[in-house]
Amino acid sequence: GESVGLHLPTLSVQEGDNSIINCAYSNSASDYFIWYKQESGKGPQFIIDIRSNMDKRQGQRVTVLLNKTVKHLSLQIAATQPGDSAVYFCAENSNNNDMRFGAGTRLTVKP
Amino acid sequence: NAGVTQTPKFQVLKTGQSMTLQCAQDMNHEYMSWYRQDPGMGLRLIHYSVGAGITDQGEVPNGYNVSRSTTEDFPLRLLSAAPSQTSVYFCASSYGSGNTIYFGEGSWLTVV
């Protein structure tokens, strides 16, 4: 069946470096994507979203890129900070059906 | 702003006991849902509601019941707790399916 997944379960970066977290999806009908950040012991927090009519969207220090040709989504975090350490996961939605979530990538920022 | 509020934060149950996880949102969202999060897995949908008086099953509904008597509240009931229901539970809400989902802070449930 269709699934949302991540290329890497863990990512470790140096403070100040840029981070790139990847997500693959298999449902070509997906038209809405969200990145969430989840800190330990807390609920998922919305970071940024993108619809399928766009290929790039920028927020504060974050950028989401969507490549519909290869069904790939990425989250770029600029100048990664210790407070960015968390689990990041993507979610997809197609035709207003239920959102489907990836398992997540754990980002660790080294001082 | 409260957003999505869940209680309790932590709960330990014995096998066979029943309990209710409470969820309330103050954003006037029509769509509410319950997910469980297990290690190494993505959030899985248990039940959802598209409005007051309407509920439906998600991906993993067995062992759980829900009701939606008001727009604000969406309680999740465990009928007879089993160790397999040990998990972290998240309530969520949104304006509708296909819109950004906002989550509560989670309820950690252990069934022994």
Coordinates of C-alpha atoms in Angstrom, one line a residue:
Chain A
G1 CA 0.0 0.0 0.0
E2 CA 0.9 3.6 0.0
S3 CA 3.3 4.8 2.7
V4 CA 5.2 7.8 4.0
G5 CA 8.7 7.1 5.1
L6 CA 12.1 8.7 5.9
H7 CA 15.5 8.0 4.4
L8 CA 17.4 8.3 7.7
P9 CA 16.3 7.6 11.2
T10 CA 19.0 9.7 12.9
L11 CA 20.9 12.8 11.9
S12 CA 23.7 14.5 13.9
V13 CA 24.9 18.0 12.9
Q14 CA 27.2 20.6 14.3
E15 CA 25.7 23.7 15.8
G16 CA 25.6 26.4 13.1
D17 CA 25.6 23.9 10.2
N18 CA 22.6 23.5 8.0
S19 CA 20.4 20.4 8.4
I20 CA 18.5 18.5 5.7
I21 CA 15.9 16.0 6.6
N22 CA 14.3 13.9 3.9
C23 CA 11.0 12.2 3.4
A24 CA 9.8 9.9 0.6
Y25 CA 6.2 9.4 -0.2
S26 CA 4.6 6.9 -2.5
N27 CA 1.1 8.2 -3.1
S28 CA 1.3 10.3 -6.3
A29 CA -2.2 11.8 -5.4
S30 CA -0.9 13.5 -2.3
D31 CA -1.4 17.2 -2.5
Y32 CA -0.6 18.6 0.9
F33 CA 2.5 18.0 3.0
I34 CA 3.4 19.1 6.5
W35 CA 6.6 18.9 8.5
Y36 CA 6.3 18.5 12.3
K37 CA 8.8 18.9 15.1
Q38 CA 8.4 16.8 18.2
E39 CA 10.5 17.4 21.3
S40 CA 10.9 14.8 23.9
G41 CA 7.7 14.4 26.0
K42 CA 5.7 16.8 23.9
G43 CA 3.2 16.8 21.1
P44 CA 4.1 17.3 17.5
Q45 CA 4.4 21.0 16.6
F46 CA 3.7 22.3 13.1
I47 CA 6.7 23.8 11.4
I48 CA 5.8 24.4 7.8
D49 CA 3.5 23.1 5.1
I50 CA 3.5 23.0 1.3
R51 CA 0.8 22.2 -1.3
S52 CA 1.5 20.2 -4.5
N53 CA 1.2 23.3 -6.7
M54 CA 4.5 24.6 -5.2
D55 CA 8.0 23.1 -5.1
K56 CA 9.5 25.4 -2.5
R57 CA 8.3 27.2 0.6
Q58 CA 10.3 29.2 3.1
G59 CA 9.8 30.0 6.7
Q60 CA 12.0 31.4 9.4
R61 CA 15.2 29.4 9.1
V62 CA 13.3 26.5 7.5
T63 CA 12.7 25.6 3.9
V64 CA 10.6 22.8 2.5
L65 CA 11.3 21.4 -0.9
L66 CA 8.9 19.2 -2.8
N67 CA 9.9 17.1 -5.8
K68 CA 6.8 15.5 -7.2
T69 CA 8.7 13.8 -10.0
V70 CA 10.5 11.5 -7.5
K71 CA 7.9 11.9 -4.7
H72 CA 10.4 13.4 -2.3
L73 CA 10.1 16.0 0.4
S74 CA 12.8 17.7 2.4
L75 CA 13.1 20.0 5.3
Q76 CA 16.1 22.3 5.4
I77 CA 17.0 24.0 8.7
A78 CA 19.5 26.8 8.4
A79 CA 22.1 27.5 11.1
T80 CA 21.0 24.6 13.3
Q81 CA 20.7 25.4 17.0
P82 CA 20.6 23.2 20.1
G83 CA 16.9 24.0 20.4
D84 CA 16.4 22.3 17.0
S85 CA 17.2 18.9 18.5
A86 CA 14.0 16.9 18.2
V87 CA 12.3 14.3 16.1
Y88 CA 11.1 15.6 12.8
F89 CA 8.5 13.9 10.7
C90 CA 6.6 14.5 7.6
A91 CA 2.9 14.0 6.9
E92 CA 1.0 13.8 3.6
N93 CA -2.6 14.2 2.7
S94 CA -4.4 13.3 -0.5
N95 CA -7.9 14.3 -1.6
N96 CA -8.8 15.5 1.8
N97 CA -8.4 12.0 3.3
D98 CA -6.7 11.3 6.6
M99 CA -3.2 12.6 7.1
R100 CA -0.5 9.9 7.0
F101 CA 2.7 10.3 9.0
G102 CA 6.2 9.1 8.7
A103 CA 8.1 7.5 11.6
G104 CA 10.5 10.4 12.0
T105 CA 14.1 11.4 12.0
R106 CA 15.9 12.2 15.2
L107 CA 18.0 15.4 14.8
T108 CA 20.8 15.9 17.3
V109 CA 22.7 19.1 17.3
K110 CA 26.3 18.9 18.7
P111 CA 27.7 22.1 20.4
Chain B
N1 CA -4.2 30.2 24.0
A2 CA -5.0 26.7 25.2
G3 CA -5.3 25.0 21.7
V4 CA -5.7 21.2 22.2
T5 CA -5.8 20.1 25.8
Q6 CA -5.5 16.5 26.9
T7 CA -5.8 14.8 30.3
P8 CA -4.4 12.9 32.0
K9 CA -0.7 13.3 31.0
F10 CA 0.3 10.0 32.5
Q11 CA -1.8 6.9 33.5
V12 CA -1.1 3.4 34.6
L13 CA -3.8 0.8 34.1
K14 CA -4.2 -2.8 35.0
T15 CA -5.3 -5.2 32.3
G16 CA -9.0 -5.2 31.9
Q17 CA -9.6 -1.8 33.5
S18 CA -11.4 0.9 31.5
M19 CA -10.6 4.6 31.3
T20 CA -11.3 7.7 29.3
L21 CA -8.7 10.1 27.9
Q22 CA -10.2 13.6 27.7
C23 CA -9.6 16.0 24.9
A24 CA -10.8 19.5 24.4
Q25 CA -10.0 22.2 21.8
D26 CA -10.9 25.9 21.9
M27 CA -10.2 26.7 18.2
N28 CA -13.7 25.9 17.0
H29 CA -12.3 23.1 14.8
E30 CA -14.8 20.8 13.2
Y31 CA -12.3 17.9 12.7
M32 CA -10.9 16.1 15.7
S33 CA -8.9 12.9 15.9
W34 CA -7.0 10.5 18.1
Y35 CA -3.7 9.0 17.3
R36 CA -1.4 6.6 19.0
Q37 CA 2.4 6.8 18.7
D38 CA 4.5 3.7 19.2
P39 CA 8.4 3.5 19.0
G40 CA 9.7 3.4 15.4
M41 CA 6.2 4.0 13.9
G42 CA 4.4 7.0 12.6
L43 CA 1.3 8.3 14.2
R44 CA -1.6 5.9 13.6
L45 CA -5.2 7.1 13.5
I46 CA -7.6 5.5 15.9
H47 CA -10.8 7.4 15.5
Y48 CA -11.8 10.7 14.1
S49 CA -14.8 13.1 13.9
V50 CA -15.8 15.6 11.2
G51 CA -18.2 17.3 13.5
A52 CA -20.4 17.1 16.5
G53 CA -22.5 13.8 16.5
I54 CA -20.3 12.2 13.8
T55 CA -17.5 9.8 14.4
D56 CA -15.7 7.2 12.3
Q57 CA -13.0 4.6 12.6
G58 CA -9.4 5.1 11.6
E59 CA -6.6 2.7 11.0
V60 CA -6.5 1.1 14.5
P61 CA -9.9 1.4 16.1
N62 CA -10.2 -1.9 17.9
G63 CA -10.5 -1.6 21.7
Y64 CA -11.4 2.1 21.6
N65 CA -14.6 4.1 21.5
V66 CA -15.2 7.8 20.9
S67 CA -18.1 10.2 21.0
R68 CA -18.5 13.8 19.9
S69 CA -21.4 15.4 21.7
T70 CA -20.0 18.9 21.4
T71 CA -17.6 20.6 18.9
E72 CA -15.1 21.2 21.7
D73 CA -14.8 17.7 23.3
F74 CA -13.7 14.4 21.9
P75 CA -13.0 11.8 24.6
L76 CA -11.3 8.4 23.9
R77 CA -12.5 5.4 25.9
L78 CA -10.5 2.3 26.4
L79 CA -13.1 -0.4 27.1
S80 CA -10.9 -3.2 28.6
A81 CA -7.2 -2.2 28.6
A82 CA -4.6 -4.6 27.2
P83 CA -0.8 -4.4 27.3
S84 CA -0.9 -3.8 23.6
Q85 CA -2.5 -0.5 24.3
T86 CA 0.5 0.8 26.1
S87 CA 1.4 3.8 24.0
V88 CA 1.4 7.6 23.7
Y89 CA -1.9 9.0 22.7
F90 CA -2.4 12.3 20.9
C91 CA -5.6 14.2 20.4
A92 CA -5.6 16.5 17.4
S93 CA -7.9 19.0 15.7
S94 CA -8.1 21.0 12.5
Y95 CA -10.6 23.0 10.4
G96 CA -11.1 20.0 8.3
S97 CA -9.5 17.1 6.6
G98 CA -6.7 18.3 4.4
N99 CA -5.8 21.2 6.7
T100 CA -3.1 21.6 9.2
I101 CA -3.5 19.4 12.2
Y102 CA -2.8 20.7 15.7
F103 CA -1.8 18.3 18.4
G104 CA -2.2 18.1 22.2
E105 CA 0.7 17.4 24.4
G106 CA 0.0 13.7 24.7
S107 CA -1.1 11.1 27.2
W108 CA 1.4 8.4 28.2
L109 CA -0.5 5.2 29.0
T110 CA 0.9 2.1 30.4
V111 CA -1.1 -1.1 30.8
V112 CA 0.3 -3.7 33.1

